Tab-separated table of C-alpha atoms in Angstrom:
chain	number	residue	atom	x	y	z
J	1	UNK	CA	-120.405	31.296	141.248
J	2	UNK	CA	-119.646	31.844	145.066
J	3	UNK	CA	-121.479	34.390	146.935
J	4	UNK	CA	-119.702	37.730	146.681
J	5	UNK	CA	-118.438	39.424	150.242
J	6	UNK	CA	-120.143	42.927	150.118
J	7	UNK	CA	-118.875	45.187	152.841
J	8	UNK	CA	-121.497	47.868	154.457
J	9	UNK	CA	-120.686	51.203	156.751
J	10	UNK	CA	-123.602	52.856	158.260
J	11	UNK	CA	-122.167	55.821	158.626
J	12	UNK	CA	-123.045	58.156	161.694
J	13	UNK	CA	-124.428	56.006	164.346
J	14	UNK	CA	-127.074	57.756	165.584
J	15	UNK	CA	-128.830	58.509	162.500
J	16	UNK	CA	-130.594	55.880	160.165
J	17	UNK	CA	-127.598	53.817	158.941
J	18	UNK	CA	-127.889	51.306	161.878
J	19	UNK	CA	-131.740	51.883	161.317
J	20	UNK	CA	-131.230	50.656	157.409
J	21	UNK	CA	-128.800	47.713	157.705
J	22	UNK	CA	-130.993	46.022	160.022
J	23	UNK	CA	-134.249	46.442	158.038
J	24	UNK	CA	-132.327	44.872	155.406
J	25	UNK	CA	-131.261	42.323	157.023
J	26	UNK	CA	-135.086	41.316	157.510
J	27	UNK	CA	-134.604	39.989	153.409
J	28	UNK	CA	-132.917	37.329	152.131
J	29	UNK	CA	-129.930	37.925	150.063
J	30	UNK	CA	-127.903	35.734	147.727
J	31	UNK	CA	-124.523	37.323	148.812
J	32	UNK	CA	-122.585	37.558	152.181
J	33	UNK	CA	-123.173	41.109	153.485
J	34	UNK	CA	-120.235	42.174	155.951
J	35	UNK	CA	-121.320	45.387	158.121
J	36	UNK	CA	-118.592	47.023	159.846
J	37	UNK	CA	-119.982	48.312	162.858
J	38	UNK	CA	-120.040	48.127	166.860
J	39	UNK	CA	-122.282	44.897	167.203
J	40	UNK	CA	-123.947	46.195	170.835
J	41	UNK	CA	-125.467	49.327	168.136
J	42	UNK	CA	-126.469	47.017	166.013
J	43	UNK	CA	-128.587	44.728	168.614
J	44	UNK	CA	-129.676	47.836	170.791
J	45	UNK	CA	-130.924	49.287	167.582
J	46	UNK	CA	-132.672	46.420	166.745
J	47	UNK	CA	-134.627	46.216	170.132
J	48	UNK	CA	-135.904	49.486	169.506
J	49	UNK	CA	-136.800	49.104	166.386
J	50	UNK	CA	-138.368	45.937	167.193
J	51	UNK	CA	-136.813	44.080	164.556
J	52	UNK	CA	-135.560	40.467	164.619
J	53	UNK	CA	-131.540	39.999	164.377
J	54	UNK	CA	-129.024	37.646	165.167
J	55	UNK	CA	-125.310	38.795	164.093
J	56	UNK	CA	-122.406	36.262	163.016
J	57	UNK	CA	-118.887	37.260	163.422
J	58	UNK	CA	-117.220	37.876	160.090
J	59	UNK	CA	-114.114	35.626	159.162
J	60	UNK	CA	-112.399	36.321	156.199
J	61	UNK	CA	-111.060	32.483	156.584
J	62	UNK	CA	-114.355	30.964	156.202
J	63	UNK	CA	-116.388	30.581	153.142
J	64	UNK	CA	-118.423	33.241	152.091
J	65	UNK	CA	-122.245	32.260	153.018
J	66	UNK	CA	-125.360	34.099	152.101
J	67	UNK	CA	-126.922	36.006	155.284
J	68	UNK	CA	-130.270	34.389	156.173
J	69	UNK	CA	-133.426	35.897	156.831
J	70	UNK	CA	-132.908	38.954	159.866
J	71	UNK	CA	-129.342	38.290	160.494
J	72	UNK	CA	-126.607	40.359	159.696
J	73	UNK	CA	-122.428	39.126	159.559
J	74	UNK	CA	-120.450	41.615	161.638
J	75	UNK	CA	-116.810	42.659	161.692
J	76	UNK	CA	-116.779	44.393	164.825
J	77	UNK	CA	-115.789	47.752	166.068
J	78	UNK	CA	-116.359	49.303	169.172
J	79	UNK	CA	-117.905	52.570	169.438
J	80	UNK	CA	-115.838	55.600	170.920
J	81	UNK	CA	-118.338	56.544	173.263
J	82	UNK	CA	-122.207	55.696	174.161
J	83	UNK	CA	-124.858	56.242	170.630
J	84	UNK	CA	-128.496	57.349	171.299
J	85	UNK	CA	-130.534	57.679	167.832
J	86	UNK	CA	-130.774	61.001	166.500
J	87	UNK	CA	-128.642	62.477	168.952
J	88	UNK	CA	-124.815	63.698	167.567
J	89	UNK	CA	-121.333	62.617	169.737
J	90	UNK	CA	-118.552	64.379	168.117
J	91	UNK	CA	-116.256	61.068	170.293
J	92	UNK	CA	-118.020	58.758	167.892
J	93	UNK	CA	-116.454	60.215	164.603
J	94	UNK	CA	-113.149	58.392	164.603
J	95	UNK	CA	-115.453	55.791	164.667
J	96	UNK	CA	-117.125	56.183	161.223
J	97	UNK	CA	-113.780	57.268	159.411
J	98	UNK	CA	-112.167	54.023	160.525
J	99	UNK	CA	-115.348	51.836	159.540
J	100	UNK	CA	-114.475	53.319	156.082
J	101	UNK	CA	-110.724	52.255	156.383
J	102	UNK	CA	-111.611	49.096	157.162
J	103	UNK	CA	-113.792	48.657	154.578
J	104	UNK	CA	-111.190	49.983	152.292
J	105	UNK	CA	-108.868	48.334	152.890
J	106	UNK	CA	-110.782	45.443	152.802
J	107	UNK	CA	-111.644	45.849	149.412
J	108	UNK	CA	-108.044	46.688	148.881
J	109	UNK	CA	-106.754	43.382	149.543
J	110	UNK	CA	-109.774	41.736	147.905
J	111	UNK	CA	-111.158	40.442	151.104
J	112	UNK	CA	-114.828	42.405	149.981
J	113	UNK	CA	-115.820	42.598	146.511
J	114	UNK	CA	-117.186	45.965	146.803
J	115	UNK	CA	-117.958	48.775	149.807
J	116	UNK	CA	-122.105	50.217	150.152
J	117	UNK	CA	-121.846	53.411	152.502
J	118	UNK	CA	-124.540	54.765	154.740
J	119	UNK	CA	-124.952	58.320	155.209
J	120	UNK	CA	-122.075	60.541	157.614
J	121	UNK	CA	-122.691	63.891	159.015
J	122	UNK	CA	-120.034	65.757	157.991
J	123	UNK	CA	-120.177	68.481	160.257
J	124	UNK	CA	-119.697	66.459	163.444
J	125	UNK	CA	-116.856	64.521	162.105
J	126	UNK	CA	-115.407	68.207	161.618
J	127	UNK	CA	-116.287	69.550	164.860
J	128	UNK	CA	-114.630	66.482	166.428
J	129	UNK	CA	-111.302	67.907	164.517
J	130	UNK	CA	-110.830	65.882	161.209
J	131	UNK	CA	-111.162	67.520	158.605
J	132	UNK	CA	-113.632	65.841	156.087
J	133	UNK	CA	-115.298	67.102	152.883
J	134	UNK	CA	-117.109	63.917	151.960
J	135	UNK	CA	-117.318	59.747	151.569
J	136	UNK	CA	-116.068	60.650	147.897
J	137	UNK	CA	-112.782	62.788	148.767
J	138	UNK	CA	-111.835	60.367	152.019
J	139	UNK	CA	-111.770	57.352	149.408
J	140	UNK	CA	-109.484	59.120	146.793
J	141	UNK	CA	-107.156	60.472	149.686
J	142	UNK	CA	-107.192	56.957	151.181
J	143	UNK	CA	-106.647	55.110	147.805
J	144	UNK	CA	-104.083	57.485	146.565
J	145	UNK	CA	-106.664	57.870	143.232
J	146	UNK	CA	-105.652	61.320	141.652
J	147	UNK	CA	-108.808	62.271	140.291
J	148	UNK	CA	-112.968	60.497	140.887
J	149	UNK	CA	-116.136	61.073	139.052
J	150	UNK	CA	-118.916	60.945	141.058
J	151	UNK	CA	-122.283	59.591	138.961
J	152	UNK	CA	-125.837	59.069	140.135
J	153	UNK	CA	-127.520	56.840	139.012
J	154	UNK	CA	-131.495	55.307	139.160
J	155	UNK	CA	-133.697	53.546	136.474
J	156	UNK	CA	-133.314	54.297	133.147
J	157	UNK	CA	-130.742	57.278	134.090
J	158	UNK	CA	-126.948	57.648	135.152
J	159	UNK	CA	-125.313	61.350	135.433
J	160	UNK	CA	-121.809	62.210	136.326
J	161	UNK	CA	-120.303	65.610	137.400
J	162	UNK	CA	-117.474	67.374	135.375
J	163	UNK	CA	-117.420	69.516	138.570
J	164	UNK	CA	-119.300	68.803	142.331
J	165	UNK	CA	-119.065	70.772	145.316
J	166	UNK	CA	-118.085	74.545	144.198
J	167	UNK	CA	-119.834	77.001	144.237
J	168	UNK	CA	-121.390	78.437	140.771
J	169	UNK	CA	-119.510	81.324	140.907
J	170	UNK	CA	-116.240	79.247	140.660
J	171	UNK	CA	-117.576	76.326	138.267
J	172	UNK	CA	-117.031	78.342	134.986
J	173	UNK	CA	-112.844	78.587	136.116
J	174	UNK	CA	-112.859	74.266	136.775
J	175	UNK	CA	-114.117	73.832	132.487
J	176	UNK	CA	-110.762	73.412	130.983
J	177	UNK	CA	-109.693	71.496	128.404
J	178	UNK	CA	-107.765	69.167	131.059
J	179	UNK	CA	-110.474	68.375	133.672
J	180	UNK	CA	-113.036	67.594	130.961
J	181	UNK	CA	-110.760	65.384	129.414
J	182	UNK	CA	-109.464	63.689	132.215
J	183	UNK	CA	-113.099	63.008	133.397
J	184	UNK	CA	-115.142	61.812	130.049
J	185	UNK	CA	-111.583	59.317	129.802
J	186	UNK	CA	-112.800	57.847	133.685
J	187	UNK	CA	-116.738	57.894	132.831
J	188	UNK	CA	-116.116	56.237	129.444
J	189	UNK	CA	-113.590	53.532	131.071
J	190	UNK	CA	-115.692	52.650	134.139
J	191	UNK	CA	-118.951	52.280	131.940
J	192	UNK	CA	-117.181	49.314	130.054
J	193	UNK	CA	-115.905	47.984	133.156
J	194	UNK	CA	-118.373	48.128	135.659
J	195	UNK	CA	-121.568	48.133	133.752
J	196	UNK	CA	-120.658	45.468	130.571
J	197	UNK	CA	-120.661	48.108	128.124
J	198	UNK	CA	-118.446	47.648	125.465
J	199	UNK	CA	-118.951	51.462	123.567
J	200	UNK	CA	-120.450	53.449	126.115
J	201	UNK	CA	-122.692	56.587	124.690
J	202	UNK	CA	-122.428	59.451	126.420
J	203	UNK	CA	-124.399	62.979	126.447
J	204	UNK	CA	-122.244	66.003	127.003
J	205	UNK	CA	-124.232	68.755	128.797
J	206	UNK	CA	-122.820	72.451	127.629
J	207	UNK	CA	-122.262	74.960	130.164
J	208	UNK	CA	-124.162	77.618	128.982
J	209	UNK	CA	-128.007	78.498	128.736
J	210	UNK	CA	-128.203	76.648	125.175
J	211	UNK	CA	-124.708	75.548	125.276
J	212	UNK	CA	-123.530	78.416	124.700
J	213	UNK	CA	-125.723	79.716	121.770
J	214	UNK	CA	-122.784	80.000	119.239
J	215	UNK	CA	-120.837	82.103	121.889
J	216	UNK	CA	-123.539	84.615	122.322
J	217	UNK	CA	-124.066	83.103	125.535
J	218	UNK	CA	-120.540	81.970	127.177
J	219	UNK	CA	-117.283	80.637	125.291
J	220	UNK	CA	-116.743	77.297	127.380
J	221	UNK	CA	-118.548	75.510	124.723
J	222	UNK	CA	-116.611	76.767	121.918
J	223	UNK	CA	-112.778	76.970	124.150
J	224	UNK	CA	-113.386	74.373	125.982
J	225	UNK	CA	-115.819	71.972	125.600
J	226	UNK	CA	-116.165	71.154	121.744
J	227	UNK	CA	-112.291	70.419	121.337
J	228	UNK	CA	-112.728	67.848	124.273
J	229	UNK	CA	-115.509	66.353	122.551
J	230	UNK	CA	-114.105	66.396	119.105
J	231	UNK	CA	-110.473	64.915	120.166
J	232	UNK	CA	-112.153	62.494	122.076
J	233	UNK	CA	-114.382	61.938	119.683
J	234	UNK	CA	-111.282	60.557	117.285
J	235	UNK	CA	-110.198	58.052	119.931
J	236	UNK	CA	-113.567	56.307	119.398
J	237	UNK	CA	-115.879	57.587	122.018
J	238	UNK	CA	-119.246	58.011	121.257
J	239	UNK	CA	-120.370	61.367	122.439
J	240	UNK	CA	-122.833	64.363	121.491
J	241	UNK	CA	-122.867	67.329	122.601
J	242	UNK	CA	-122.779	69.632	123.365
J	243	UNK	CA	-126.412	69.594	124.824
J	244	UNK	CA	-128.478	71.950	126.520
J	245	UNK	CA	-129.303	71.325	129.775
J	246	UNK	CA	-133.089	72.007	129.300
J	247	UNK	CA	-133.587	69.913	126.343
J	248	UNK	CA	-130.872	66.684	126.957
J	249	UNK	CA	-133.299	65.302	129.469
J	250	UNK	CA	-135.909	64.478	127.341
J	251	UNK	CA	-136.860	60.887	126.264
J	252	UNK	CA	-135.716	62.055	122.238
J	253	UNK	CA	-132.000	62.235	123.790
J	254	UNK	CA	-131.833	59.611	126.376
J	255	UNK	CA	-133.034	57.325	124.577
J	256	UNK	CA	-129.724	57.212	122.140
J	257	UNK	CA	-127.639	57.253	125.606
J	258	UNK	CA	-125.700	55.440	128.458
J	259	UNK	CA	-124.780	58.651	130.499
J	260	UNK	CA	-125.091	62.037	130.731
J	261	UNK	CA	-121.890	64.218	131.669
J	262	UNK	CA	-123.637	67.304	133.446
J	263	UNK	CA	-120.625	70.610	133.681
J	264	UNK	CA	-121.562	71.285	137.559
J	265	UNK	CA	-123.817	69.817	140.290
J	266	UNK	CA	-127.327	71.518	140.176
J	267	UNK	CA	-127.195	70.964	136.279
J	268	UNK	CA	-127.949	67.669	136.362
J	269	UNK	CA	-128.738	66.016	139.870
J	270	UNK	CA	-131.927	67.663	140.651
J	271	UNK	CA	-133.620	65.802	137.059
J	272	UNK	CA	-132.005	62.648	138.721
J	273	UNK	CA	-133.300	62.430	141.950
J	274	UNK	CA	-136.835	64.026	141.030
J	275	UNK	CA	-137.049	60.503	138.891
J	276	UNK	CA	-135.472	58.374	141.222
J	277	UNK	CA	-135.124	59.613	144.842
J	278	UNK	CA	-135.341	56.871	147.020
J	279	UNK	CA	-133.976	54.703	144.532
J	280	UNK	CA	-130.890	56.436	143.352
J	281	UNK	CA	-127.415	55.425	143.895
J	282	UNK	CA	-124.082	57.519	144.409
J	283	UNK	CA	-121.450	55.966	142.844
J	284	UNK	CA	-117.850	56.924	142.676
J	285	UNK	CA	-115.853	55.860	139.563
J	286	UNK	CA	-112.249	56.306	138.928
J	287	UNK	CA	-111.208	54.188	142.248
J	288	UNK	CA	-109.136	50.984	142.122
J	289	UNK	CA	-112.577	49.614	144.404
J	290	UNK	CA	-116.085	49.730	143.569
J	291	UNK	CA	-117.903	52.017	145.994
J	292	UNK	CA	-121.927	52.713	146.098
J	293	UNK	CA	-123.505	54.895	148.226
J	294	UNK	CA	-127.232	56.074	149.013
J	295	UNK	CA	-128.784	59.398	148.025
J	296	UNK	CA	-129.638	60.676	150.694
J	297	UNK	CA	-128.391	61.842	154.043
J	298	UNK	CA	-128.482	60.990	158.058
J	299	UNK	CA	-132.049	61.999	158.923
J	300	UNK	CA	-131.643	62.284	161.992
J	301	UNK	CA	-135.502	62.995	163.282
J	302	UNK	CA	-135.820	59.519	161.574
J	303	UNK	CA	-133.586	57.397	163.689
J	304	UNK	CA	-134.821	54.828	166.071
J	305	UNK	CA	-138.518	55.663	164.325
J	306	UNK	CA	-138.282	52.524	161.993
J	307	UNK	CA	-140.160	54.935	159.501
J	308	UNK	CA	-136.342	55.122	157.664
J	309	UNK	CA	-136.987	53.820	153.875
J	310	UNK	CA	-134.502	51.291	152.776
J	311	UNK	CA	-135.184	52.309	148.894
J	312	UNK	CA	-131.844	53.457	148.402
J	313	UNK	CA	-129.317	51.362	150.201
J	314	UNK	CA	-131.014	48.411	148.450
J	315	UNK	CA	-130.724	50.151	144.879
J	316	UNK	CA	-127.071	51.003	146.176
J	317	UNK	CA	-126.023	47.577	146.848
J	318	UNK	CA	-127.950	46.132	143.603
J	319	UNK	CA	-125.237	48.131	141.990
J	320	UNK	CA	-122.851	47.267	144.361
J	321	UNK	CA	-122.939	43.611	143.176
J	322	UNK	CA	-124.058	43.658	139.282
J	323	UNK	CA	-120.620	46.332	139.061
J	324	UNK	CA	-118.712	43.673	140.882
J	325	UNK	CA	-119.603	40.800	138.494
J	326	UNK	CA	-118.610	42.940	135.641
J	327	UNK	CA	-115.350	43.311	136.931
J	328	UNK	CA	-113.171	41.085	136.727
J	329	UNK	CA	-111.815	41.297	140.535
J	330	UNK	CA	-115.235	40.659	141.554
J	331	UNK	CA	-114.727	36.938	140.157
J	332	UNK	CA	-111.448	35.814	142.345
J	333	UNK	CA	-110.960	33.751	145.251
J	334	UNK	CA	-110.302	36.803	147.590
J	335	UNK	CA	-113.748	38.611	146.758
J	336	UNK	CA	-115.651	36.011	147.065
């Protein structure tokens, strides 16, 4: 099989993104890794970092060729305005968005089996006028995708979001019949096509302290969330639930699972990244591309230190390339 074109964007220049695709480049990978970034960051990064690096010029007319040992392929883009690590420019953040467009559309058009993103700062891209909620919104905007799941995932644990960024007072309002629905239908269809697996087992989290406790505790479970389950549940999905929160962790229930489908952030992330941070993966499912992302965010005390831990961009392109090769577009002429 021909080596796979990965595409990488590392995100807000002056924090560890340049930092992390150049200590990556210092191993030897079996597939072409494209970064999209300004190639003078890249070397002046490198120098202070005192890392080796040599950078190739990315043609999309050329074979796809592994990356050796401490050099990186390039498609280049010029920076907005000068970069020093750890230090914000709000002129640098049309920068980052377009390193995503062109990385989207570049999986778009199957020149790049699959996008890895580096961590933005949100803030500064909003200060500089844009405004931007997140990596996971910007893609589903850009890829007209109506609705995304986003799913963590590490060793021996995946867990997607009915709901993400709201706050709790608002989550309880976002349980309907619809959204639930709409959601399990995404997690269920991505898990056979990204990940190989033909009936996918999935672990519905209930709302409610003990889901619910038989209403004593919160209807959702009873309105909402058993009908889902149950109509779903005659279309051949294999779900349970649902599960409290404080007892579907435990090796007895994931052990009979694929995925857990948590009702609202802080239900189910925190279990996941105490057991994998550092080697946790964001992914978003429900896009017409694959996209993985790290766990964490810009650090920007970190940047320039070389004391930036690659843990997670690796386990984020790992991912990156095994949900590629599941899918079929990751085995054409264009991705590869």
């Amino acid at each position: 099989m021909k080596p796979l074109r990965i595409a990488i964007t590392p995100g807000e220049p002056a924090g560890i993104g340049p930092d992390l695709v150049i200590q990556l480049a210092q191993l030897q990978h079996s597939e072409q890794i494209v970064v999209i970034a300004d190639p003078d960051l890249l070397t002046q990064r490198a120098e202070l970092l005192q890392q080796p690096l040599s950078l190739r010029l990315f043609d999309p007319d050329q074979p796809a060729l592994p990356n050796k040992k401490s050099e990186l392929t390039v498609l280049p883009l010029s920076l907005n305005d000068r970069c020093e690590a750890g230090i914000l420019n709000a002129n640098n953040a049309n920068y980052v968005l377009t390193t995503l467009d062109y990385a989207i559309d570049g999986c778009c058009n199957n020149t790049f089996a699959a996008m890895v993103t580096a961590p933005v700062h949100k803030s500064i891209i909003n200060d500089a006028g844009t405004p931007f909620s997140g990596h996971t919104e910007y893609l589903a905007e850009k890829t007209g995708t109506e609705q995304v799941v986003m799913m963590l995932a590490t060793e021996g644990l995946r867990v997607a979001l009915v709901t993400t960024h709201l706050p709790l007072k608002d989550v309880p309002a976002e349980i309907t019949k619809k959204r639930i629905k709409t959601i399990t239908r995404i997690l269920h269809s991505d898990l056979q096509r990204h990940f190989g697996l033909s009936a996918p087992r999935i672990s519905v989290l209930g709302l409610n302290p003990h889901a619910g406790e038989g209403g004593h505790m919160g209807r959702e479970e009873i309105d909402h969330i058993i009908p889902c389950i149950e109509k779903l549940s005659a279309e051949g999905m294999q779900l349970t639930g649902p599960l409290p929160a404080d007892t579907a962790f435990t090796p007895k229930h994931l052990s009979v699972c694929d995925a857990v489908l948590a009702m609202y952030h802080d239900q189910g992330l925190p279990v996941l990244k105490y057991k994998g941070f550092g080697n946790a993966v964001n992914i978003t499912l429900g896009l017409p591309i694959i996209r993985t992302s790290v766990d964490h965010g810009t650090a920007l005390d970190l940047a320039g230190t070389g004391k930036a831990d690659t843990g997670s961009l690796i386990t984020a392109l790992e991912y990156a390339i095994s949900m590629a090769k599941h899918n079929s577009q990751g085995n054409n002429d264009g991705a590869s």
